[in-house]
Amino acid sequence: MSHYSGSVPDTEPARAWLVKTPCKADPDAMFATSTAGIEAAKDVCRSCSAVESCLQWALETGEEHGVWGGLSDKERRALRSRPIRPISIDDYTGTPRTSRQGLSFQEIWDGGTLADGEHLLWVGPKVIYRRGEQQVTPNRLAFYLDRGHWPEGDTKRTCGVAGCVRPAHLNDRTERDEEADLAVAV
Ligand code: SF4
């Protein structure tokens, strides 16, 4: 069975992420059934720049077999079985406390992350809340819950694994500046 058989999207731009993906080198390997084979397939996804789009597609289409977007079929089934709860505007309060109207940032975090070895993959919404220029993205939420304040400027991923939101693998402009100052001082 090819990794691209079945219901792979055939419209642009939905299909754009399929171009030059590393699993094309050995599509059948992505359907391994042994634990070692599945882990090897997930390793292939870790080097793929399309991992987020791929996972989103696999979840939306209910793809039942193989490793897609870095997750095995069992892991995707577990994700799909999670209840979907609305996120309230009251969550954008700047505090991690639970809102009676909706989910707290902590609850959104708990429901949107999936451990993957030393990494933590984000499987929740791409933007958690947006109002005008303000928006809470998974990276910003990770930073806030870990550091206790919102990041300055862009957050950047230091591990290079697409979709990883482990707070220790993220930094903001202030932290990057501090690191650069330290490097100059040494
Ligand atoms: S995330 Fe994995 S399965 Fe999806 S296109 Fe990339 S390498 Fe292939």
PDB file of C-alpha atoms and ligand atoms in Angstrom:
ATOM      1  CA  MET A   1       0.000   0.000   0.000  1.00  0.00           C
ATOM      2  CA  SER A   2       1.396   3.402  -0.888  1.00  0.00           C
ATOM      3  CA  HIS A   3       1.469   6.111   1.719  1.00  0.00           C
ATOM      4  CA  TYR A   4      -0.279   8.304  -0.830  1.00  0.00           C
ATOM      5  CA  SER A   5      -3.101   5.977  -1.790  1.00  0.00           C
ATOM      6  CA  GLY A   6      -6.686   6.497  -0.763  1.00  0.00           C
ATOM      7  CA  SER A   7      -8.104   9.860   0.158  1.00  0.00           C
ATOM      8  CA  VAL A   8      -5.038  12.093  -0.015  1.00  0.00           C
ATOM      9  CA  PRO A   9      -6.321  15.590  -0.829  1.00  0.00           C
ATOM     10  CA  ASP A  10      -6.006  16.379  -4.546  1.00  0.00           C
ATOM     11  CA  THR A  11      -6.702  20.096  -4.477  1.00  0.00           C
ATOM     12  CA  GLU A  12      -4.314  22.993  -4.045  1.00  0.00           C
ATOM     13  CA  PRO A  13      -3.272  24.226  -1.587  1.00  0.00           C
ATOM     14  CA  ALA A  14      -4.305  21.186   0.471  1.00  0.00           C
ATOM     15  CA  ARG A  15      -1.874  19.035  -1.459  1.00  0.00           C
ATOM     16  CA  ALA A  16       1.047  21.441  -1.313  1.00  0.00           C
ATOM     17  CA  TRP A  17       2.508  19.852   1.798  1.00  0.00           C
ATOM     18  CA  LEU A  18       2.911  16.497   0.053  1.00  0.00           C
ATOM     19  CA  VAL A  19       5.637  17.798  -2.229  1.00  0.00           C
ATOM     20  CA  LYS A  20       9.119  16.523  -1.349  1.00  0.00           C
ATOM     21  CA  THR A  21       8.205  14.939   1.976  1.00  0.00           C
ATOM     22  CA  PRO A  22      10.820  12.531   3.385  1.00  0.00           C
ATOM     23  CA  CYS A  23       8.387   9.582   3.611  1.00  0.00           C
ATOM     24  CA  LYS A  24       8.271   9.460  -0.189  1.00  0.00           C
ATOM     25  CA  ALA A  25      11.641   7.690  -0.122  1.00  0.00           C
ATOM     26  CA  ASP A  26      10.047   4.581   1.425  1.00  0.00           C
ATOM     27  CA  PRO A  27       6.249   4.967   1.712  1.00  0.00           C
ATOM     28  CA  ASP A  28       5.654   1.404   2.897  1.00  0.00           C
ATOM     29  CA  ALA A  29       7.873   1.965   5.924  1.00  0.00           C
ATOM     30  CA  MET A  30       5.234   4.402   7.210  1.00  0.00           C
ATOM     31  CA  PHE A  31       2.843   1.456   7.607  1.00  0.00           C
ATOM     32  CA  ALA A  32       5.125  -0.598   9.857  1.00  0.00           C
ATOM     33  CA  THR A  33       3.327  -2.583  12.537  1.00  0.00           C
ATOM     34  CA  SER A  34       6.221  -3.413  14.879  1.00  0.00           C
ATOM     35  CA  THR A  35       7.054  -0.996  17.687  1.00  0.00           C
ATOM     36  CA  ALA A  36      10.538  -0.420  16.274  1.00  0.00           C
ATOM     37  CA  GLY A  37       9.128   0.149  12.783  1.00  0.00           C
ATOM     38  CA  ILE A  38       6.568   2.660  14.046  1.00  0.00           C
ATOM     39  CA  GLU A  39       9.244   4.557  15.974  1.00  0.00           C
ATOM     40  CA  ALA A  40      11.430   4.625  12.850  1.00  0.00           C
ATOM     41  CA  ALA A  41       8.515   6.018  10.842  1.00  0.00           C
ATOM     42  CA  LYS A  42       7.956   8.705  13.471  1.00  0.00           C
ATOM     43  CA  ASP A  43      11.647   9.607  13.171  1.00  0.00           C
ATOM     44  CA  VAL A  44      11.064  10.212   9.455  1.00  0.00           C
ATOM     45  CA  CYS A  45       8.242  12.633  10.303  1.00  0.00           C
ATOM     46  CA  ARG A  46      10.497  14.525  12.706  1.00  0.00           C
ATOM     47  CA  SER A  47      12.569  15.690   9.762  1.00  0.00           C
ATOM     48  CA  CYS A  48       9.510  16.733   7.750  1.00  0.00           C
ATOM     49  CA  SER A  49       8.579  20.383   7.406  1.00  0.00           C
ATOM     50  CA  ALA A  50       4.962  19.417   6.649  1.00  0.00           C
ATOM     51  CA  VAL A  51       4.329  17.577   9.904  1.00  0.00           C
ATOM     52  CA  GLU A  52       1.651  19.968  11.177  1.00  0.00           C
ATOM     53  CA  SER A  53      -0.361  20.030   7.931  1.00  0.00           C
ATOM     54  CA  CYS A  54       0.005  16.286   7.590  1.00  0.00           C
ATOM     55  CA  LEU A  55      -1.263  15.583  11.094  1.00  0.00           C
ATOM     56  CA  GLN A  56      -4.153  17.978  10.643  1.00  0.00           C
ATOM     57  CA  TRP A  57      -5.135  16.255   7.412  1.00  0.00           C
ATOM     58  CA  ALA A  58      -4.872  12.767   8.945  1.00  0.00           C
ATOM     59  CA  LEU A  59      -7.070  13.804  11.873  1.00  0.00           C
ATOM     60  CA  GLU A  60      -9.641  15.532   9.681  1.00  0.00           C
ATOM     61  CA  THR A  61      -9.954  12.654   7.232  1.00  0.00           C
ATOM     62  CA  GLY A  62      -9.842   9.937   9.895  1.00  0.00           C
ATOM     63  CA  GLU A  63      -6.920   8.159   8.218  1.00  0.00           C
ATOM     64  CA  GLU A  64      -6.859   4.830  10.053  1.00  0.00           C
ATOM     65  CA  HIS A  65      -3.556   3.251   9.077  1.00  0.00           C
ATOM     66  CA  GLY A  66       0.090   4.144   9.245  1.00  0.00           C
ATOM     67  CA  VAL A  67       2.148   6.942  10.754  1.00  0.00           C
ATOM     68  CA  TRP A  68       1.050  10.388   9.589  1.00  0.00           C
ATOM     69  CA  GLY A  69       2.150  13.719  10.959  1.00  0.00           C
ATOM     70  CA  GLY A  70       4.410  12.024  13.474  1.00  0.00           C
ATOM     71  CA  LEU A  71       1.670  10.022  15.164  1.00  0.00           C
ATOM     72  CA  SER A  72       0.720   6.352  14.946  1.00  0.00           C
ATOM     73  CA  ASP A  73      -2.831   5.224  14.198  1.00  0.00           C
ATOM     74  CA  LYS A  74      -3.392   4.469  17.903  1.00  0.00           C
ATOM     75  CA  GLU A  75      -2.199   7.913  18.942  1.00  0.00           C
ATOM     76  CA  ARG A  76      -4.462   9.588  16.386  1.00  0.00           C
ATOM     77  CA  ARG A  77      -7.447   7.525  17.542  1.00  0.00           C
ATOM     78  CA  ALA A  78      -6.795   8.633  21.131  1.00  0.00           C
ATOM     79  CA  LEU A  79      -6.725  12.254  20.004  1.00  0.00           C
ATOM     80  CA  ARG A  80      -9.938  11.994  18.013  1.00  0.00           C
ATOM     81  CA  SER A  81     -11.765  10.478  20.980  1.00  0.00           C
ATOM     82  CA  ARG A  82     -11.073  13.524  23.146  1.00  0.00           C
ATOM     83  CA  PRO A  83     -14.200  15.566  23.731  1.00  0.00           C
ATOM     84  CA  ILE A  84     -14.214  18.917  21.949  1.00  0.00           C
ATOM     85  CA  ARG A  85     -15.098  21.769  24.263  1.00  0.00           C
ATOM     86  CA  PRO A  86     -15.556  25.389  23.276  1.00  0.00           C
ATOM     87  CA  ILE A  87     -12.937  27.935  24.254  1.00  0.00           C
ATOM     88  CA  SER A  88     -14.412  31.040  25.793  1.00  0.00           C
ATOM     89  CA  ILE A  89     -13.323  34.595  25.181  1.00  0.00           C
ATOM     90  CA  ASP A  90     -12.935  34.767  28.960  1.00  0.00           C
ATOM     91  CA  ASP A  91      -9.868  32.559  28.658  1.00  0.00           C
ATOM     92  CA  TYR A  92      -7.928  35.503  27.310  1.00  0.00           C
ATOM     93  CA  THR A  93      -7.568  37.086  30.716  1.00  0.00           C
ATOM     94  CA  GLY A  94      -3.835  36.852  31.212  1.00  0.00           C
ATOM     95  CA  THR A  95      -4.278  34.514  34.149  1.00  0.00           C
ATOM     96  CA  PRO A  96      -4.081  30.735  34.187  1.00  0.00           C
ATOM     97  CA  ARG A  97      -7.149  30.430  36.409  1.00  0.00           C
ATOM     98  CA  THR A  98     -10.152  28.486  35.233  1.00  0.00           C
ATOM     99  CA  SER A  99     -12.986  30.511  33.793  1.00  0.00           C
ATOM    100  CA  ARG A 100     -16.502  29.302  34.568  1.00  0.00           C
ATOM    101  CA  GLN A 101     -17.387  30.197  30.979  1.00  0.00           C
ATOM    102  CA  GLY A 102     -14.775  28.050  29.303  1.00  0.00           C
ATOM    103  CA  LEU A 103     -11.400  26.430  29.555  1.00  0.00           C
ATOM    104  CA  SER A 104      -8.439  27.845  31.388  1.00  0.00           C
ATOM    105  CA  PHE A 105      -5.158  28.214  29.561  1.00  0.00           C
ATOM    106  CA  GLN A 106      -3.892  25.266  31.606  1.00  0.00           C
ATOM    107  CA  GLU A 107      -6.781  23.072  30.437  1.00  0.00           C
ATOM    108  CA  ILE A 108      -6.239  24.101  26.823  1.00  0.00           C
ATOM    109  CA  TRP A 109      -2.572  23.237  27.249  1.00  0.00           C
ATOM    110  CA  ASP A 110      -3.287  19.866  28.835  1.00  0.00           C
ATOM    111  CA  GLY A 111      -5.690  18.955  26.034  1.00  0.00           C
ATOM    112  CA  GLY A 112      -3.470  20.237  23.231  1.00  0.00           C
ATOM    113  CA  THR A 113      -0.144  18.590  23.976  1.00  0.00           C
ATOM    114  CA  LEU A 114       1.149  15.121  23.328  1.00  0.00           C
ATOM    115  CA  ALA A 115       4.452  13.825  24.740  1.00  0.00           C
ATOM    116  CA  ASP A 116       6.857  12.541  22.114  1.00  0.00           C
ATOM    117  CA  GLY A 117      10.149  11.543  23.712  1.00  0.00           C
ATOM    118  CA  GLU A 118      11.957  14.679  24.792  1.00  0.00           C
ATOM    119  CA  HIS A 119       9.556  16.784  22.724  1.00  0.00           C
ATOM    120  CA  LEU A 120       5.995  17.898  23.304  1.00  0.00           C
ATOM    121  CA  LEU A 121       3.869  18.103  20.169  1.00  0.00           C
ATOM    122  CA  TRP A 122       1.052  20.593  19.844  1.00  0.00           C
ATOM    123  CA  VAL A 123      -2.146  19.015  18.513  1.00  0.00           C
ATOM    124  CA  GLY A 124      -4.615  21.715  19.537  1.00  0.00           C
ATOM    125  CA  PRO A 125      -5.785  24.769  17.576  1.00  0.00           C
ATOM    126  CA  LYS A 126      -3.097  26.777  15.760  1.00  0.00           C
ATOM    127  CA  VAL A 127      -4.353  30.021  17.270  1.00  0.00           C
ATOM    128  CA  ILE A 128      -5.918  29.680  20.682  1.00  0.00           C
ATOM    129  CA  TYR A 129      -7.368  33.141  20.853  1.00  0.00           C
ATOM    130  CA  ARG A 130      -7.212  36.189  18.603  1.00  0.00           C
ATOM    131  CA  ARG A 131      -8.562  39.698  19.053  1.00  0.00           C
ATOM    132  CA  GLY A 132      -7.223  42.440  16.826  1.00  0.00           C
ATOM    133  CA  GLU A 133      -3.459  42.437  17.075  1.00  0.00           C
ATOM    134  CA  GLN A 134      -3.510  40.218  20.153  1.00  0.00           C
ATOM    135  CA  GLN A 135      -3.245  36.505  19.714  1.00  0.00           C
ATOM    136  CA  VAL A 136      -2.317  33.520  21.817  1.00  0.00           C
ATOM    137  CA  THR A 137      -0.498  30.881  19.819  1.00  0.00           C
ATOM    138  CA  PRO A 138       0.655  27.519  21.231  1.00  0.00           C
ATOM    139  CA  ASN A 139       4.230  28.820  21.531  1.00  0.00           C
ATOM    140  CA  ARG A 140       3.114  31.912  23.431  1.00  0.00           C
ATOM    141  CA  LEU A 141       0.910  29.836  25.720  1.00  0.00           C
ATOM    142  CA  ALA A 142       3.758  27.402  26.424  1.00  0.00           C
ATOM    143  CA  PHE A 143       6.032  30.302  27.275  1.00  0.00           C
ATOM    144  CA  TYR A 144       3.446  31.975  29.493  1.00  0.00           C
ATOM    145  CA  LEU A 145       2.563  28.875  31.510  1.00  0.00           C
ATOM    146  CA  ASP A 146       6.246  28.065  32.044  1.00  0.00           C
ATOM    147  CA  ARG A 147       7.776  31.521  32.631  1.00  0.00           C
ATOM    148  CA  GLY A 148       4.784  33.246  34.218  1.00  0.00           C
ATOM    149  CA  HIS A 149       4.792  36.114  31.704  1.00  0.00           C
ATOM    150  CA  TRP A 150       4.084  36.566  28.009  1.00  0.00           C
ATOM    151  CA  PRO A 151       7.051  36.433  25.601  1.00  0.00           C
ATOM    152  CA  GLU A 152       8.637  39.573  24.179  1.00  0.00           C
ATOM    153  CA  GLY A 153       8.574  39.507  20.386  1.00  0.00           C
ATOM    154  CA  ASP A 154       8.587  36.219  18.490  1.00  0.00           C
ATOM    155  CA  THR A 155       9.065  32.891  20.210  1.00  0.00           C
ATOM    156  CA  LYS A 156      11.534  30.619  18.454  1.00  0.00           C
ATOM    157  CA  ARG A 157      11.974  26.856  18.673  1.00  0.00           C
ATOM    158  CA  THR A 158      15.507  25.778  19.578  1.00  0.00           C
ATOM    159  CA  CYS A 159      15.127  21.993  19.050  1.00  0.00           C
ATOM    160  CA  GLY A 160      14.216  22.206  15.353  1.00  0.00           C
ATOM    161  CA  VAL A 161      11.336  19.704  15.699  1.00  0.00           C
ATOM    162  CA  ALA A 162       8.241  21.024  13.934  1.00  0.00           C
ATOM    163  CA  GLY A 163       5.282  21.381  16.261  1.00  0.00           C
ATOM    164  CA  CYS A 164       7.313  20.980  19.468  1.00  0.00           C
ATOM    165  CA  VAL A 165       6.101  23.303  22.228  1.00  0.00           C
ATOM    166  CA  ARG A 166       8.183  22.050  25.133  1.00  0.00           C
ATOM    167  CA  PRO A 167       8.829  25.309  27.008  1.00  0.00           C
ATOM    168  CA  ALA A 168      12.526  24.496  27.459  1.00  0.00           C
ATOM    169  CA  HIS A 169      12.779  24.327  23.651  1.00  0.00           C
ATOM    170  CA  LEU A 170      11.398  27.854  23.181  1.00  0.00           C
ATOM    171  CA  ASN A 171      12.848  31.292  23.744  1.00  0.00           C
ATOM    172  CA  ASP A 172      11.719  34.867  23.197  1.00  0.00           C
ATOM    173  CA  ARG A 173      13.546  37.971  22.032  1.00  0.00           C
ATOM    174  CA  THR A 174      14.634  38.928  25.538  1.00  0.00           C
ATOM    175  CA  GLU A 175      16.115  35.507  26.227  1.00  0.00           C
ATOM    176  CA  ARG A 176      17.881  35.480  22.858  1.00  0.00           C
ATOM    177  CA  ASP A 177      19.344  38.908  23.561  1.00  0.00           C
ATOM    178  CA  GLU A 178      20.512  37.755  27.007  1.00  0.00           C
ATOM    179  CA  GLU A 179      22.148  34.686  25.473  1.00  0.00           C
ATOM    180  CA  ALA A 180      23.878  36.821  22.850  1.00  0.00           C
ATOM    181  CA  ASP A 181      25.158  39.205  25.563  1.00  0.00           C
ATOM    182  CA  LEU A 182      26.503  36.270  27.526  1.00  0.00           C
ATOM    183  CA  ALA A 183      28.257  34.888  24.462  1.00  0.00           C
ATOM    184  CA  VAL A 184      29.929  38.251  23.863  1.00  0.00           C
ATOM    185  CA  ALA A 185      30.971  38.511  27.513  1.00  0.00           C
ATOM    186  CA  VAL A 186      32.599  35.042  27.570  1.00  0.00           C
TER     187      VAL A 186
HETATM  188  S1  SF4 B   1       4.727  14.249   8.469  1.00  0.00           S
HETATM  189 FE1  SF4 B   1       5.471  12.186   8.110  1.00  0.00          FE
HETATM  190  S2  SF4 B   1       3.830  11.151   7.018  1.00  0.00           S
HETATM  191 FE2  SF4 B   1       3.417  13.316   6.886  1.00  0.00          FE
HETATM  192  S3  SF4 B   1       4.292  13.966   4.939  1.00  0.00           S
HETATM  193 FE3  SF4 B   1       5.831  14.312   6.529  1.00  0.00          FE
HETATM  194  S4  SF4 B   1       7.096  12.474   6.604  1.00  0.00           S
HETATM  195 FE4  SF4 B   1       5.213  11.985   5.471  1.00  0.00          FE
END
